[in-house]
PDB file of C-alpha atoms in Angstrom:
ATOM      1  CA  MET P   1      78.201 114.703  92.307  1.00 59.00           C
ATOM      2  CA  SER P   2      76.036 117.206  94.161  1.00 66.00           C
ATOM      3  CA  LEU P   3      77.306 119.299  97.039  1.00 84.00           C
ATOM      4  CA  THR P   4      75.750 118.416 100.391  1.00 90.00           C
ATOM      5  CA  LYS P   5      78.048 120.134 102.901  1.00 92.00           C
ATOM      6  CA  GLY P   6      79.862 123.401 103.409  1.00 93.00           C
ATOM      7  CA  ASN P   7      82.010 125.101 106.031  1.00 96.00           C
ATOM      8  CA  GLN P   8      79.841 127.290 108.239  1.00 96.00           C
ATOM      9  CA  THR P   9      80.756 130.366 110.295  1.00 97.00           C
ATOM     10  CA  LEU P  10      78.308 131.985 112.706  1.00 97.00           C
ATOM     11  CA  THR P  11      79.025 135.737 112.936  1.00 98.00           C
ATOM     12  CA  LEU P  12      77.799 138.508 115.228  1.00 98.00           C
ATOM     13  CA  THR P  13      79.092 141.935 114.243  1.00 98.00           C
ATOM     14  CA  GLY P  14      78.847 145.303 115.965  1.00 98.00           C
ATOM     15  CA  LEU P  15      77.216 144.151 119.211  1.00 98.00           C
ATOM     16  CA  ARG P  16      77.289 147.248 121.434  1.00 98.00           C
ATOM     17  CA  PHE P  17      76.644 147.479 125.176  1.00 98.00           C
ATOM     18  CA  ASN P  18      78.235 148.892 128.339  1.00 97.00           C
ATOM     19  CA  ALA P  19      80.782 146.930 130.373  1.00 97.00           C
ATOM     20  CA  SER P  20      82.759 147.577 133.527  1.00 96.00           C
ATOM     21  CA  LEU P  21      86.256 147.363 132.117  1.00 95.00           C
ATOM     22  CA  GLY P  22      89.563 149.122 132.698  1.00 93.00           C
ATOM     23  CA  VAL P  23      92.098 150.334 135.249  1.00 93.00           C
ATOM     24  CA  LEU P  24      91.583 154.110 135.071  1.00 89.00           C
ATOM     25  CA  ASP P  25      89.490 155.760 137.791  1.00 89.00           C
ATOM     26  CA  HIS P  26      86.669 156.757 135.443  1.00 86.00           C
ATOM     27  CA  GLU P  27      86.612 153.200 134.005  1.00 90.00           C
ATOM     28  CA  ILE P  28      86.282 151.646 137.451  1.00 89.00           C
ATOM     29  CA  ASP P  29      83.533 154.063 138.510  1.00 88.00           C
ATOM     30  CA  ALA P  30      81.231 153.636 135.521  1.00 92.00           C
ATOM     31  CA  PRO P  31      80.605 151.144 132.726  1.00 95.00           C
ATOM     32  CA  GLN P  32      81.786 152.204 129.268  1.00 95.00           C
ATOM     33  CA  PRO P  33      80.571 151.333 125.777  1.00 96.00           C
ATOM     34  CA  ILE P  34      82.257 148.440 124.038  1.00 97.00           C
ATOM     35  CA  MET P  35      81.653 146.722 120.721  1.00 98.00           C
ATOM     36  CA  VAL P  36      82.077 142.993 120.181  1.00 98.00           C
ATOM     37  CA  ASP P  37      82.507 141.089 116.909  1.00 98.00           C
ATOM     38  CA  ALA P  38      82.533 137.297 117.103  1.00 98.00           C
ATOM     39  CA  GLU P  39      83.027 134.560 114.527  1.00 98.00           C
ATOM     40  CA  LEU P  40      82.413 130.923 115.442  1.00 98.00           C
ATOM     41  CA  ASN P  41      83.775 128.207 113.166  1.00 98.00           C
ATOM     42  CA  MET P  42      81.077 125.533 113.020  1.00 97.00           C
ATOM     43  CA  GLY P  43      83.086 123.394 110.597  1.00 96.00           C
ATOM     44  CA  SER P  44      81.508 121.197 107.975  1.00 94.00           C
ATOM     45  CA  GLN P  45      77.707 121.440 108.050  1.00 92.00           C
ATOM     46  CA  PRO P  46      74.932 120.195 105.784  1.00 89.00           C
ATOM     47  CA  LEU P  47      73.949 122.803 103.197  1.00 88.00           C
ATOM     48  CA  LEU P  48      70.381 122.271 104.419  1.00 84.00           C
ATOM     49  CA  PRO P  49      69.646 121.334 108.062  1.00 79.00           C
ATOM     50  CA  HIS P  50      67.863 117.997 107.920  1.00 75.00           C
ATOM     51  CA  ASP P  51      64.677 119.175 109.636  1.00 83.00           C
ATOM     52  CA  ASP P  52      64.757 123.010 109.700  1.00 81.00           C
ATOM     53  CA  GLU P  53      64.492 123.054 113.527  1.00 83.00           C
ATOM     54  CA  ILE P  54      66.371 125.483 115.812  1.00 83.00           C
ATOM     55  CA  LEU P  55      67.195 122.694 118.267  1.00 78.00           C
ATOM     56  CA  ASN P  56      69.623 121.167 115.766  1.00 80.00           C
ATOM     57  CA  VAL P  57      71.791 124.253 115.217  1.00 86.00           C
ATOM     58  CA  LEU P  58      73.647 126.708 117.454  1.00 92.00           C
ATOM     59  CA  ASP P  59      71.091 129.432 118.222  1.00 94.00           C
ATOM     60  CA  TYR P  60      72.679 132.846 117.634  1.00 96.00           C
ATOM     61  CA  ARG P  61      70.442 134.315 120.375  1.00 96.00           C
ATOM     62  CA  LYS P  62      72.319 132.115 122.851  1.00 97.00           C
ATOM     63  CA  VAL P  63      75.673 133.290 121.472  1.00 98.00           C
ATOM     64  CA  ARG P  64      74.590 136.931 121.833  1.00 98.00           C
ATOM     65  CA  SER P  65      73.410 136.358 125.416  1.00 98.00           C
ATOM     66  CA  ILE P  66      76.675 134.647 126.380  1.00 98.00           C
ATOM     67  CA  ILE P  67      78.741 137.535 124.979  1.00 98.00           C
ATOM     68  CA  ILE P  68      76.753 140.125 126.925  1.00 98.00           C
ATOM     69  CA  GLU P  69      76.677 138.026 130.098  1.00 98.00           C
ATOM     70  CA  GLU P  70      80.397 137.263 130.058  1.00 97.00           C
ATOM     71  CA  CYS P  71      81.344 140.897 129.416  1.00 97.00           C
ATOM     72  CA  THR P  72      79.027 142.382 132.060  1.00 97.00           C
ATOM     73  CA  SER P  73      79.101 139.845 134.922  1.00 96.00           C
ATOM     74  CA  GLU P  74      81.904 141.582 136.831  1.00 96.00           C
ATOM     75  CA  HIS P  75      84.509 144.339 136.555  1.00 96.00           C
ATOM     76  CA  VAL P  76      87.612 143.276 134.614  1.00 96.00           C
ATOM     77  CA  ASN P  77      90.780 145.367 134.598  1.00 96.00           C
ATOM     78  CA  LEU P  78      92.275 144.253 131.293  1.00 96.00           C
ATOM     79  CA  LEU P  79      90.750 143.920 127.854  1.00 96.00           C
ATOM     80  CA  GLU P  80      93.121 140.970 127.366  1.00 97.00           C
ATOM     81  CA  THR P  81      91.548 139.168 130.352  1.00 97.00           C
ATOM     82  CA  LEU P  82      88.017 139.819 129.147  1.00 97.00           C
ATOM     83  CA  ILE P  83      88.626 138.605 125.598  1.00 98.00           C
ATOM     84  CA  GLY P  84      90.334 135.458 126.871  1.00 98.00           C
ATOM     85  CA  LYS P  85      87.392 134.642 129.149  1.00 97.00           C
ATOM     86  CA  LEU P  86      84.927 135.253 126.327  1.00 98.00           C
ATOM     87  CA  CYS P  87      86.852 133.095 123.839  1.00 98.00           C
ATOM     88  CA  LYS P  88      87.002 130.258 126.359  1.00 98.00           C
ATOM     89  CA  ARG P  89      83.258 130.474 127.010  1.00 98.00           C
ATOM     90  CA  LEU P  90      82.384 130.504 123.294  1.00 98.00           C
ATOM     91  CA  MET P  91      84.722 127.570 122.583  1.00 98.00           C
ATOM     92  CA  ASP P  92      82.724 125.531 125.131  1.00 97.00           C
ATOM     93  CA  LEU P  93      79.563 125.774 123.009  1.00 97.00           C
ATOM     94  CA  PRO P  94      78.555 122.563 121.231  1.00 94.00           C
ATOM     95  CA  GLY P  95      79.935 122.170 117.725  1.00 95.00           C
ATOM     96  CA  VAL P  96      82.259 125.194 117.875  1.00 98.00           C
ATOM     97  CA  LEU P  97      85.690 124.389 116.406  1.00 98.00           C
ATOM     98  CA  GLY P  98      87.227 127.863 116.501  1.00 98.00           C
ATOM     99  CA  VAL P  99      86.511 131.368 117.725  1.00 98.00           C
ATOM    100  CA  ARG P 100      87.602 134.806 116.540  1.00 98.00           C
ATOM    101  CA  VAL P 101      86.632 137.709 118.793  1.00 98.00           C
ATOM    102  CA  LYS P 102      87.308 141.437 118.686  1.00 98.00           C
ATOM    103  CA  ILE P 103      86.417 143.697 121.607  1.00 98.00           C
ATOM    104  CA  ALA P 104      86.712 147.447 121.086  1.00 97.00           C
ATOM    105  CA  LYS P 105      86.590 150.208 123.672  1.00 96.00           C
ATOM    106  CA  LEU P 106      84.709 152.963 121.899  1.00 94.00           C
ATOM    107  CA  GLU P 107      85.406 156.040 124.028  1.00 92.00           C
ATOM    108  CA  ILE P 108      89.042 155.789 125.140  1.00 90.00           C
ATOM    109  CA  PHE P 109      90.357 158.254 122.559  1.00 92.00           C
ATOM    110  CA  ASP P 110      88.563 160.844 120.450  1.00 91.00           C
ATOM    111  CA  ASP P 111      90.463 159.947 117.313  1.00 93.00           C
ATOM    112  CA  CYS P 112      90.528 156.139 117.288  1.00 91.00           C
ATOM    113  CA  GLU P 113      89.021 152.903 118.515  1.00 89.00           C
ATOM    114  CA  VAL P 114      91.109 150.674 120.781  1.00 94.00           C
ATOM    115  CA  ALA P 115      90.554 146.949 120.334  1.00 97.00           C
ATOM    116  CA  ILE P 116      91.980 143.523 120.966  1.00 97.00           C
ATOM    117  CA  ARG P 117      91.393 140.646 118.579  1.00 98.00           C
ATOM    118  CA  MET P 118      91.928 137.004 119.564  1.00 98.00           C
ATOM    119  CA  GLU P 119      91.667 133.799 117.570  1.00 98.00           C
ATOM    120  CA  THR P 120      91.649 130.290 119.028  1.00 98.00           C
ATOM    121  CA  GLY P 121      90.786 126.780 117.931  1.00 98.00           C
ATOM    122  CA  GLN P 122      90.597 125.570 114.340  1.00 98.00           C
ATOM    123  CA  TRP P 123      90.360 127.853 111.297  1.00 95.00           C
TER     124      TRP P 123
END
């Protein structure tokens, strides 16, 4: 018996950009650098797409655009709110069974990164 399917995860790691996020005065006045990691559980997929066409898979360019758009569309006070909104948006993509997201604030402390990680859906 030959293998024809496998469990697929689409991953974006280390996506860095500025977002308006936080409750401190300097966070409200200016965007700050954040880093986003996202894993999307695509479930059981053919080992080889049947026609090698981008239209039949989830385009990672779209995933990247959604992450940036969702995190920069408006000021959000809490990292917890932002990650929840992003997870919900990614779960709405076609074929996505589960989402794992980590959002890190890169310049809060000199000696560490502050991040929230959330997992939802099937894993």
